[in-house]
Amino acid sequence: MLHTSGATRNRTKEGRKAVFLVLLMLGSLIVALVPAVSASHITQYAVQRDPSHLSVGDLDCDGHNDIVAVSMMGHFITVLYNDGSGGFQDRQDVFISNNVSQRAGFVDTANSVDVEIADVDDDGVNDIIYYQENIRFVGESFVRPGNLTTMWGDCNERVNEWDLTEITVSNPYHLGMDVADIDDDGAADIVLVTQDATAANQYIQIYRGPDPSLLTNQQSIPVPLTNGLYVEVMLGHWGETVQGGGIPGGIGDCEDLDIWLLRTPPYNIGVGYSVGHFDNMTVLEYDCLTNQYPNPMDATAQGVHEFKLDADHNYPLYGIDIADTDDNSEIDLIAAIDGITGNISYATKSGSSWSTQNYVYLGDYLGASLTIVDINRDGEVDFFVPTEVTLTRLQDSTAQNQTYLLLDNLREINSVEIILADPSGPGYLSSLSFNVGRRPTMAIPAQLQGGDESAYEIVIGQRDYGYRFADNAMWLDTQGWAGAGDFLSVLTLDNEDVGITEVTIAPASYNPATGQAEIGEGTRWVNVTVKNTGLNPLTGSINVDLEVKEVVGGTDTVVYSNDFEGNEDTTNCANCAFVKNSYTGMYETGASSWHIESNSTAATENVSWYEADSNPTDYYWAGIDYNGDNESDSGYYNNMDEALILENVDLTGADAAYMDLSVMCTTAYFELYLAEQYSVVERWLYEDSCGIEVWSEGNGWESVFFNGGWDNERFFRIYWQ
């Protein structure tokens, strides 16, 4: 069954500088429902499945920040290289499964869950640090350890060619990770918090650079879960004064970074969380003399600080961050998603005490994470929050607000909320809201283009969630069209910007033959929405000019055509050329499995019912059956992710552009099930996909066609159940 969303049916609204024909396969590559965003502009980039964590830094030594994303329940991590103008067309995946073959199946799922970019060996070149859990499957009698891996940066090599060092972590379940230079020696260090397989203990593990694999550079602090679960870990300076011995030495402030932990109530595997609050903070001071952190369970230990954020509820805090707001190298601000209250709560430090229970209105959202940063570069720190899901709030008969999570909430498109500091005084402005997709999970600020004083761009990761209803039924995002693709969004904002974000014309009719709306004759209402799409507050007025053009006739010009049997027309596209990409590194640069399939014997014998085999003509094909050598052995290897791109298509001066091509897409799917004590439920969906995307400067990749292996099931589940 072939499905094309309403968004993709709208072929092309304007002439484009370039069109890239992209035929992508195997890897959740294209979003079938991506709304327009009311910002300066937003771009979309396909990555490996479920990008659960992101990091930004220069990975090719060109002075521009690149992006790395890990892949939950996948086999790869993805790097997007910056072209110098904030575009990320250049993509490279890195195979990280412990199976040495890229033919690895589901039993070798790496499940990379965290990643950072930092210079670990102090050589002036950034490295990549990532953690993978390695999934345990039913029937295995052992617990698979995790892997903490450092990929050593090399300015002269693609990231998939870098050397690496792996550290085996016997307590595999990831709780949090942060990377920074904790002892001020110039080499970045790693703090990792994991849990053992028995759910009895957690471990705060420190790996110091420049060689984190040396036992002398490691420390492990066991903490029982009956003390509470550490759900967040961050690095920052508490502000202590110690007796010298650090780098560079002497008496005075030790230029170190301390560990900040968010702790839940006590946890026991038999009964779950004890009654209590989820707002407990633990800070462990770094000792410059011993190069160690104290054990929070040691009642005699020095440098352990415990305090509360004074939440007035028992909900978890769904995201937290810390910041130094006055540039004195001491943390003085803590902000967190205040459960399901629709607020951000924050605490400020004055002297040795914390002022808590300060609130900023977020809205009817469940935040996925929170970041503190001066997004508009005005000298005041701001908050921004990707929202995981909307919330429904109703008043009951006693006028009490009740919060619900309903099906409509799960179906809605979600946003990134940016809350700016009030430039005219203390406090914060109302949030700026930008729709970005179904389930934005993480958003990080980064300077991806423009000068040092320009507003940050925001890199947004979107992964698929699974939700459980009261009757134990599951909701899987991957089973809807909006969750069929895996991608990153880059939101580029200006400090001052005004844009037209929506134009509606009514009445209008839909023509199913063309997949377009038609206006026809008569009077129509035109509604134009103008919005401040910048960061700074604006006052004033603007003029909007509306011009109606009637297009009659016109000239259709063939820009490029090719039947792949030797007949190619490049008259109006002299520089057009096909370029092959193998994102997984299976093939060398410029090569892939894409080839022209020829020498079919279908004209003389009944070779197969399969359309690819019975096609008597030549055609471009991404598969392993070459030139009719084996008609019954045609298809793809698993874990392939490849593109065929038609470059340098110039549409300058065109009013519209159309593609006319024949496409055959063969896709399948595979599901993993979660084994529980009393049931087995659907949990993870893997599917092949193919599609066509269009690239233009400033817009990134835009989907015009998508077909996924689960589409037939999507149709029946969404429309018939």
XYZ file of C-alpha atoms in Angstrom:
721
model
C 0.000 0.000 0.000
C 1.402 3.361 -1.010
C 0.709 6.358 1.185
C 1.503 9.982 0.516
C 0.567 12.523 3.154
C -1.176 15.789 2.408
C 2.054 17.625 3.013
C 3.911 15.608 0.424
C 1.144 15.893 -2.162
C 1.773 19.607 -2.341
C 4.488 19.176 -4.914
C 6.407 22.408 -5.105
C 5.176 25.841 -4.123
C 8.037 27.870 -5.521
C 10.965 27.720 -7.866
C 14.029 26.251 -6.257
C 17.678 26.821 -6.823
C 18.368 23.112 -6.795
C 16.457 19.871 -6.617
C 18.071 16.663 -5.399
C 16.298 13.453 -6.239
C 16.898 11.178 -3.326
C 15.934 7.536 -3.257
C 16.567 6.375 0.277
C 16.240 2.907 1.691
C 16.424 1.035 4.982
C 16.501 3.366 7.903
C 13.417 5.403 8.897
C 14.581 8.230 6.743
C 11.754 10.544 5.877
C 9.092 12.219 7.960
C 5.670 11.815 6.447
C 4.153 14.606 8.499
C 6.299 17.630 9.249
C 4.457 20.876 9.924
C 5.613 24.257 8.802
C 7.326 26.138 11.580
C 6.817 29.772 12.491
C 10.474 30.657 12.863
C 13.138 32.256 10.732
C 13.459 28.819 9.217
C 13.751 25.179 10.156
C 15.579 22.396 8.357
C 15.225 18.624 8.650
C 17.955 15.988 8.386
C 17.510 12.218 8.401
C 19.574 10.212 10.890
C 19.572 6.680 12.268
C 16.594 5.501 14.315
C 15.464 7.329 17.462
C 18.121 10.031 18.073
C 17.904 9.988 21.865
C 20.855 12.279 22.597
C 22.829 14.925 20.691
C 26.067 16.830 20.972
C 27.630 19.657 18.972
C 31.277 20.440 18.211
C 33.801 20.772 15.399
C 34.643 17.268 14.166
C 36.544 18.028 10.947
C 38.697 20.948 12.150
C 37.130 23.483 9.765
C 36.039 25.869 12.517
C 32.330 25.036 12.183
C 30.250 23.079 14.669
C 29.024 19.665 13.538
C 26.348 17.412 15.070
C 26.494 13.853 16.405
C 23.417 11.826 17.385
C 23.175 8.409 19.006
C 20.533 5.853 18.038
C 18.325 4.204 20.631
C 17.770 0.504 19.848
C 19.918 0.865 16.737
C 23.305 -0.195 15.383
C 24.793 3.190 14.449
C 25.525 6.730 15.497
C 25.183 9.580 12.988
C 27.409 12.594 12.312
C 26.154 15.576 10.294
C 28.940 17.794 8.957
C 28.378 21.552 8.803
C 28.953 23.015 5.328
C 30.004 26.342 6.864
C 26.638 28.007 6.277
C 24.571 26.013 8.753
C 23.603 23.279 6.283
C 24.089 19.586 7.069
C 23.690 17.684 3.827
C 26.911 15.725 4.443
C 26.088 12.743 6.644
C 28.215 9.876 7.934
C 26.991 6.946 10.033
C 29.279 4.878 12.254
C 28.573 1.193 12.902
C 28.938 0.495 16.646
C 27.427 -2.952 17.206
C 29.678 -5.490 18.923
C 29.056 -7.754 15.936
C 31.927 -6.988 13.562
C 29.689 -7.507 10.521
C 27.308 -4.831 9.291
C 24.889 -7.683 8.635
C 24.235 -7.696 12.401
C 20.680 -8.534 13.397
C 18.471 -7.527 16.292
C 20.330 -9.710 18.830
C 23.344 -7.414 18.403
C 21.446 -4.171 18.996
C 23.877 -1.613 20.394
C 21.308 0.804 21.868
C 23.501 3.900 22.086
C 21.894 6.270 24.587
C 24.325 9.114 25.299
C 27.014 11.055 23.431
C 29.293 14.043 23.994
C 31.943 15.879 21.973
C 35.066 16.963 23.882
C 38.866 16.892 23.677
C 39.707 13.942 25.939
C 43.421 13.570 25.122
C 44.203 17.315 25.038
C 45.586 17.235 21.494
C 43.539 20.185 20.281
C 41.145 17.971 18.289
C 37.662 17.049 19.479
C 36.822 13.425 20.245
C 33.457 11.636 20.484
C 32.423 9.855 23.678
C 29.345 7.639 23.561
C 27.717 4.991 25.723
C 25.818 1.915 24.514
C 23.881 -0.500 26.705
C 23.787 -3.597 24.430
C 20.349 -5.147 24.693
C 19.717 -8.378 26.597
C 17.252 -10.807 25.007
C 14.971 -13.510 26.351
C 16.774 -16.790 26.925
C 20.181 -15.280 27.653
C 21.596 -16.421 30.970
C 24.076 -13.568 31.265
C 23.823 -9.793 31.534
C 25.476 -8.067 28.609
C 27.871 -5.349 29.777
C 27.748 -1.844 28.375
C 30.466 -0.070 26.404
C 31.860 3.393 27.057
C 33.701 4.320 23.871
C 36.023 7.197 23.010
C 36.536 7.848 19.300
C 39.805 9.733 18.875
C 39.446 12.765 16.615
C 41.445 12.991 13.377
C 41.225 16.091 11.195
C 42.225 14.126 8.095
C 39.714 11.267 8.325
C 35.971 10.816 8.187
C 34.586 9.967 11.593
C 33.938 6.323 10.642
C 37.706 5.912 10.133
C 38.704 7.176 13.588
C 40.495 4.931 16.090
C 38.612 4.136 19.262
C 39.031 2.858 22.807
C 36.289 0.836 24.489
C 35.763 0.436 28.225
C 33.543 -2.433 29.373
C 30.982 -1.388 31.995
C 29.658 -4.360 33.971
C 26.722 -2.410 35.437
C 25.157 -1.635 32.087
C 21.966 0.384 32.530
C 22.569 4.039 31.784
C 21.245 6.747 34.115
C 23.267 9.755 32.962
C 26.591 11.013 31.628
C 28.435 14.315 31.456
C 31.847 15.190 30.033
C 34.036 18.157 30.992
C 37.499 18.947 32.354
C 36.950 18.297 36.066
C 40.548 18.875 37.239
C 41.567 21.735 34.898
C 44.428 19.818 33.274
C 43.235 20.508 29.718
C 41.898 16.987 29.119
C 38.167 16.307 29.290
C 36.944 13.759 31.843
C 33.879 11.511 31.887
C 31.331 11.033 34.668
C 28.953 8.135 34.045
C 26.125 6.934 36.301
C 24.820 3.416 35.697
C 22.663 0.826 37.428
C 23.267 -2.884 37.857
C 21.005 -5.584 36.436
C 19.532 -6.474 39.830
C 18.178 -2.942 40.401
C 19.924 -2.945 43.777
C 22.841 -0.565 43.233
C 23.948 2.330 41.077
C 27.504 3.435 40.364
C 28.993 6.896 39.934
C 31.960 6.199 37.672
C 34.708 8.683 36.826
C 37.107 8.262 33.898
C 39.735 10.996 33.699
C 41.550 12.089 30.567
C 43.848 12.021 28.740
C 43.502 8.211 28.906
C 40.230 7.173 30.566
C 41.029 3.475 30.064
C 43.835 3.517 32.682
C 42.734 2.115 36.033
C 44.671 4.884 37.796
C 42.399 7.411 36.056
C 39.189 5.724 37.209
C 36.976 5.836 40.290
C 33.759 3.947 41.026
C 31.360 4.933 43.821
C 28.593 2.391 44.605
C 25.337 3.769 45.999
C 22.349 1.517 46.843
C 19.034 2.401 45.235
C 17.492 2.418 48.699
C 19.199 5.813 48.972
C 17.293 7.003 45.897
C 17.933 6.816 42.172
C 20.207 9.380 40.511
C 18.245 10.324 37.385
C 20.363 13.301 36.266
C 24.093 14.056 36.466
C 25.736 17.415 35.712
C 29.158 18.978 36.214
C 29.716 22.431 37.682
C 31.667 24.242 40.395
C 30.018 24.362 43.829
C 32.208 27.256 44.953
C 34.180 25.608 47.730
C 37.557 26.876 48.946
C 40.077 24.133 49.734
C 43.637 23.603 50.907
C 45.612 23.728 47.624
C 47.148 20.822 45.788
C 45.140 21.137 42.642
C 46.238 22.376 39.256
C 48.150 24.664 39.150
C 48.484 24.262 42.923
C 48.738 26.564 45.906
C 46.209 27.642 48.496
C 42.907 29.037 47.277
C 40.048 28.103 45.043
C 40.462 24.730 43.403
C 39.574 25.134 39.738
C 37.567 21.939 39.552
C 34.107 20.739 38.604
C 31.847 19.043 41.120
C 29.145 16.428 40.458
C 25.507 17.558 40.734
C 22.936 14.763 41.017
C 19.129 14.802 41.037
C 17.872 12.051 43.337
C 14.489 10.333 43.665
C 12.959 8.903 46.855
C 14.349 5.517 47.952
C 13.730 2.714 45.475
C 13.232 -0.998 46.096
C 12.706 -3.473 43.276
C 9.921 -5.175 45.195
C 7.787 -2.112 45.953
C 9.070 0.669 43.700
C 9.591 4.227 44.924
C 8.905 5.102 48.526
C 6.583 7.979 49.328
C 8.545 11.183 49.018
C 9.756 13.948 46.746
C 11.758 13.725 43.530
C 13.538 17.066 44.024
C 16.528 15.954 46.103
C 19.896 17.416 45.082
C 23.267 15.869 45.933
C 26.543 17.665 45.189
C 29.898 15.878 45.459
C 32.961 18.129 45.683
C 36.092 17.108 43.817
C 39.167 16.752 46.060
C 42.198 18.259 44.329
C 44.598 16.519 46.718
C 43.356 12.959 46.172
C 41.799 13.424 42.707
C 38.705 11.697 44.087
C 35.049 12.434 44.782
C 33.554 11.536 48.187
C 31.092 8.690 48.663
C 27.684 10.173 49.565
C 26.983 7.117 51.756
C 29.984 7.876 53.988
C 28.642 9.859 56.936
C 32.142 11.172 57.704
C 32.935 12.272 54.149
C 33.759 15.904 53.509
C 32.373 17.787 50.539
C 28.911 16.203 50.298
C 25.980 18.614 50.061
C 22.335 17.542 50.276
C 19.414 19.931 49.776
C 15.929 20.081 48.266
C 14.396 22.202 45.537
C 11.221 22.351 47.674
C 8.742 21.076 45.104
C 5.207 21.207 46.530
C 4.177 17.943 44.855
C 5.376 14.352 44.449
C 5.760 14.339 40.659
C 9.106 13.561 39.025
C 11.116 16.457 37.617
C 11.312 15.698 33.897
C 14.382 17.760 33.068
C 16.957 19.827 34.940
C 19.941 22.052 34.240
C 22.431 24.172 36.163
C 24.177 27.395 35.196
C 26.623 30.076 36.271
C 24.787 33.332 35.546
C 27.375 35.887 36.695
C 30.562 34.379 35.208
C 32.276 33.770 38.561
C 32.694 30.038 37.783
C 30.184 29.017 40.474
C 26.786 27.448 39.864
C 24.078 29.822 41.063
C 20.972 28.725 39.138
C 19.097 25.403 39.041
C 16.002 25.028 36.855
C 13.745 21.999 36.371
C 10.531 20.903 34.666
C 8.116 21.055 37.599
C 6.402 17.714 37.105
C 3.054 17.989 35.301
C 2.170 21.393 36.776
C 2.929 23.276 33.555
C 5.681 25.309 35.203
C 9.431 25.592 35.350
C 10.707 25.845 38.898
C 14.073 27.414 39.579
C 16.347 28.067 42.525
C 18.940 30.831 42.828
C 21.946 30.874 45.117
C 22.792 33.786 47.357
C 25.793 33.269 49.588
C 25.523 29.731 50.937
C 21.729 29.357 50.701
C 19.290 28.625 47.897
C 16.090 30.552 47.200
C 13.595 27.962 45.938
C 9.971 27.824 44.751
C 10.390 30.371 41.987
C 8.183 29.577 39.005
C 7.873 30.409 35.314
C 4.767 29.388 33.385
C 5.533 26.826 30.680
C 2.045 25.886 29.477
C 0.014 22.714 29.154
C 3.014 20.618 28.237
C 5.061 17.786 29.632
C 8.627 18.908 29.036
C 11.130 16.337 27.800
C 14.245 18.224 28.899
C 15.403 21.706 29.867
C 18.436 23.781 28.925
C 19.654 27.050 30.429
C 21.439 29.308 27.944
C 21.575 32.905 26.754
C 19.826 32.081 23.495
C 19.528 35.648 22.148
C 22.933 36.791 23.434
C 21.607 39.713 25.503
C 23.566 38.822 28.637
C 20.609 37.153 30.431
C 20.117 33.392 30.622
C 16.964 31.912 29.116
C 15.166 28.559 29.277
C 14.164 26.360 26.413
C 12.188 23.180 26.624
C 11.271 20.583 23.978
C 7.811 19.316 24.886
C 7.223 15.584 24.820
C 3.426 15.731 24.918
C 0.587 18.176 25.537
C -1.553 17.894 28.661
C -5.288 18.400 29.126
C -6.368 20.350 32.206
C -9.983 20.387 33.377
C -11.739 21.684 36.467
C -13.773 19.162 38.426
C -16.928 19.858 40.436
C -14.871 21.206 43.329
C -13.094 23.708 41.033
C -9.864 21.762 41.372
C -7.643 21.471 38.312
C -7.174 17.914 37.088
C -4.513 16.914 34.555
C -5.157 14.204 31.969
C -3.179 12.501 29.234
C -5.600 11.530 26.463
C -5.393 10.112 22.951
C -5.684 13.596 21.474
C -2.594 14.617 23.438
C -0.625 11.734 21.972
C -1.688 12.656 18.435
C -0.835 16.345 18.593
C 2.232 17.949 17.079
C 4.561 19.222 19.791
C 6.788 22.235 20.156
C 9.938 23.767 21.521
C 9.159 26.455 24.081
C 11.672 29.298 24.476
C 11.320 31.424 27.604
C 13.434 34.575 27.456
C 14.621 36.604 30.410
C 12.817 39.930 30.658
C 15.292 42.522 29.307
C 13.608 45.303 31.274
C 13.991 43.742 34.712
C 13.832 40.525 36.760
C 11.645 37.647 35.675
C 10.827 36.041 32.348
C 8.651 36.768 29.325
C 5.853 34.579 28.001
C 7.179 31.618 26.064
C 7.792 31.611 22.314
C 6.411 28.435 20.779
C 7.752 26.685 17.668
C 6.084 23.558 16.282
C 8.766 21.063 15.314
C 7.266 17.574 15.105
C 5.622 14.690 16.879
C 7.937 14.021 19.795
C 10.868 16.432 20.286
C 13.003 14.864 22.982
C 16.112 16.965 23.326
C 17.069 20.448 22.201
C 20.526 21.953 22.545
C 21.771 25.436 21.611
C 24.672 25.796 19.222
C 26.419 28.383 17.079
C 25.941 26.736 13.696
C 26.024 29.817 11.482
C 26.472 33.563 11.736
C 28.813 35.557 13.934
C 29.627 35.088 17.590
C 27.017 37.657 18.620
C 24.171 36.199 16.555
C 21.387 34.166 18.112
C 22.070 30.503 18.686
C 20.542 27.843 16.493
C 18.691 24.993 18.190
C 19.313 21.351 17.297
C 16.258 19.240 18.094
C 16.241 15.471 18.354
C 13.017 13.508 17.940
C 12.596 9.917 19.012
C 9.648 7.579 19.235
C 8.029 6.834 22.571
C 5.911 3.988 23.834
C 3.017 4.798 26.166
C 0.860 2.400 28.147
C -2.824 2.847 28.857
C -4.637 1.753 31.991
C -5.721 -1.487 30.289
C -2.061 -2.297 29.411
C -2.549 -1.502 25.712
C 0.469 0.158 24.120
C 0.771 3.319 22.038
C 3.866 3.246 19.822
C 4.805 6.425 17.976
C 6.517 4.389 15.271
C 3.181 2.901 14.256
C 1.829 6.265 13.093
C 2.958 8.125 10.001
C 4.249 11.033 12.040
C 6.607 8.661 13.844
C 7.725 6.742 10.770
C 10.829 8.838 10.185
C 13.863 9.595 12.311
C 15.358 13.025 11.899
C 16.963 16.041 13.493
C 15.584 19.542 13.145
C 17.760 22.654 13.118
C 15.813 25.733 14.168
C 17.508 28.944 13.037
C 16.315 32.090 14.789
C 17.057 35.766 14.372
C 16.947 38.179 17.267
C 14.549 40.382 15.300
C 12.363 38.886 12.603
C 8.781 39.134 11.364
C 7.234 36.602 9.035
C 3.998 35.434 7.464
C 3.420 32.083 9.116
C 0.096 31.059 7.606
C -2.116 31.918 4.630
C -5.572 30.382 4.284
C -7.989 30.824 1.398
C -11.626 29.793 1.687
C -13.625 28.294 0.207
C -11.412 25.946 -1.801
C -11.728 22.413 -3.101
C -9.347 19.487 -3.206
C -8.641 17.817 -6.539
C -7.725 14.171 -5.861
C -6.348 13.780 -9.379
C -3.613 16.355 -8.832
C -3.350 16.223 -5.057
C -3.739 20.017 -4.950
C -6.244 22.593 -3.791
C -8.117 24.551 -6.462
C -9.623 27.992 -5.914
C -11.816 28.546 -8.967
C -13.881 31.651 -9.694
C -15.683 33.943 -7.296
C -14.971 35.842 -4.097
C -12.676 34.251 -1.542
C -11.630 35.085 2.005
C -7.881 35.327 2.507
C -6.514 35.188 6.062
C -2.869 36.070 6.610
C -1.134 35.381 9.932
C 1.824 37.633 10.725
C 3.979 36.711 13.694
C 7.079 37.901 15.467
C 9.332 35.000 14.499
C 12.373 36.494 16.178
C 13.499 36.302 19.769
C 13.340 39.897 20.929
C 10.030 41.675 21.677
C 8.845 43.978 18.881
C 6.319 46.799 18.692
C 4.931 48.595 15.665
C 3.030 47.738 12.509
C 3.744 46.267 9.093
C 2.103 46.386 5.689
C 1.041 43.167 3.975
C 0.574 43.348 0.205
C -1.700 40.751 -1.383
C -1.365 40.193 -5.110
C -3.589 37.842 -7.098
C -2.119 36.359 -10.266
C -4.024 34.331 -12.809
C -1.721 31.908 -14.531
C -3.009 30.849 -17.936
C -1.086 28.577 -20.239
C 2.648 28.820 -19.765
C 5.507 26.796 -21.118
C 6.561 23.437 -19.728
C 10.291 22.892 -20.046
C 11.961 19.538 -19.581
C 14.873 20.230 -17.266
C 16.254 16.698 -17.102
C 15.154 13.275 -18.295
C 16.734 9.828 -18.375
C 15.275 6.424 -19.246
C 18.522 4.685 -18.176
C 18.773 2.970 -21.532
C 21.120 5.523 -23.034
C 18.597 8.324 -23.619
C 19.508 11.256 -21.386
C 18.385 14.852 -21.994
C 20.591 17.435 -20.267
C 19.848 20.329 -22.632
C 18.511 22.494 -19.811
C 20.621 20.935 -17.087
C 24.178 20.809 -18.367
C 25.653 20.324 -14.885
C 23.165 17.708 -13.688
C 24.863 14.589 -12.410
C 23.955 11.584 -10.289
C 25.968 11.189 -7.090
C 25.883 8.077 -4.903
C 26.023 8.100 -1.122
C 26.497 5.228 1.296
C 25.757 6.787 4.685
C 26.736 3.712 6.679
C 30.227 3.602 5.173
C 29.591 0.232 3.543
C 31.019 1.645 0.311
C 33.791 4.131 -0.368
C 33.018 7.804 -0.970
C 31.032 8.232 -4.180
C 30.069 4.552 -4.387
C 27.016 2.581 -3.308
C 24.862 -0.350 -4.352
C 22.920 1.913 -6.714
C 23.453 0.734 -10.287
C 21.637 0.464 -13.596
C 19.994 -2.954 -13.763
C 20.234 -4.320 -17.292
C 20.223 -7.483 -19.412
C 16.803 -8.593 -18.248
C 15.576 -11.844 -19.794
C 11.944 -11.020 -19.056
C 11.220 -10.409 -22.739
C 12.042 -14.014 -23.665
C 11.111 -16.073 -20.607
C 8.810 -15.999 -17.600
C 11.519 -15.202 -15.054
C 9.515 -14.160 -12.013
C 6.283 -12.688 -10.746
C 8.398 -10.049 -9.002
C 8.100 -6.712 -10.768
C 11.790 -5.915 -10.481
C 12.686 -9.135 -12.287
C 9.892 -9.038 -14.856
C 10.713 -5.482 -15.962
C 12.234 -5.832 -19.452
C 13.761 -2.345 -19.435
C 16.857 -0.986 -17.740
C 16.376 0.974 -14.532
C 18.286 2.427 -11.595
C 18.244 -0.013 -8.713
C 19.683 -0.262 -5.226
C 20.241 -3.951 -4.711
C 22.610 -6.873 -5.023
C 21.372 -8.442 -8.282
C 23.575 -7.172 -11.115
C 22.890 -7.532 -14.826
C 20.651 -10.565 -14.637
C 23.291 -12.868 -13.125
C 20.735 -14.406 -10.773
C 17.148 -13.391 -11.409
C 15.861 -14.965 -8.178
C 18.373 -13.278 -5.892
C 17.547 -9.593 -5.951
C 17.196 -7.285 -2.982
C 19.130 -5.580 -0.214
C 21.347 -6.455 2.675
C 20.157 -5.383 6.093
C 21.505 -2.178 7.648
C 21.941 -0.469 4.285
C 21.243 3.253 4.109
C 21.955 4.772 0.724
C 20.952 7.632 -1.526
C 21.084 8.464 -5.205
C 21.166 12.245 -5.643
C 20.611 14.216 -8.838
C 22.630 17.365 -8.209
C 22.842 20.848 -9.751
C 19.242 21.117 -10.954
C 18.680 24.834 -11.563
C 15.050 25.993 -11.469
C 15.721 29.720 -11.483
C 12.691 31.598 -12.853
C 10.313 28.640 -12.679
C 6.797 29.093 -11.302
C 6.489 25.434 -10.362
C 8.379 22.184 -10.696
C 7.109 18.650 -11.172
C 8.672 15.226 -11.106
C 7.338 12.501 -13.389
C 8.925 9.152 -12.690
C 8.117 5.519 -12.097
C 9.138 4.226 -8.688
C 9.011 0.721 -7.285
C 9.592 0.428 -3.559
C 9.701 -2.930 -1.806
C 9.734 -2.643 1.972
C 9.158 -4.867 4.967
C 9.069 -4.538 8.743
C 10.129 -6.344 11.884
C 8.945 -6.014 15.482
C 10.609 -6.644 18.816
C 8.448 -7.499 21.802
C 8.983 -6.622 25.447
C 8.868 -9.659 27.741
C 7.246 -8.822 31.062
C 6.305 -10.883 34.072
C 2.757 -11.586 32.941
C 2.643 -10.546 29.288
C 4.521 -9.959 26.074
C 3.738 -6.665 24.295
C 4.667 -4.905 21.089
C 7.426 -2.430 21.827
C 9.858 -1.672 18.984
C 9.159 -1.429 15.278
C 11.853 -1.637 12.612
C 10.925 -1.043 8.999
C 12.456 -0.524 5.620
C 11.571 2.723 3.910
C 12.131 4.469 0.639
C 11.347 7.951 -0.490
C 12.104 11.049 -2.475
C 13.321 14.250 -0.875
C 14.106 17.679 -2.290
C 17.028 19.767 -1.094
C 17.196 23.537 -1.318
C 19.384 26.013 0.498
C 17.759 27.226 3.690
C 15.160 24.449 3.731
C 17.261 21.312 4.010
C 15.590 18.075 2.937
C 11.842 18.141 2.297
C 9.860 14.953 1.725
C 7.742 14.621 -1.419
C 7.250 10.847 -1.314
C 7.564 8.219 1.407
C 6.791 4.532 1.635
C 7.429 2.438 4.740
C 7.219 -1.267 5.357
C 4.578 -0.796 8.071
C 2.316 1.430 5.923
C -0.343 -1.203 5.266
C -0.655 -1.886 8.993
C -0.675 1.850 9.695
C -3.627 2.279 7.385
C -5.715 -0.402 9.061
C -4.778 0.528 12.624
C -5.392 4.237 12.183
C -8.467 4.191 9.970
C -10.213 0.942 10.879
C -9.554 0.351 14.549
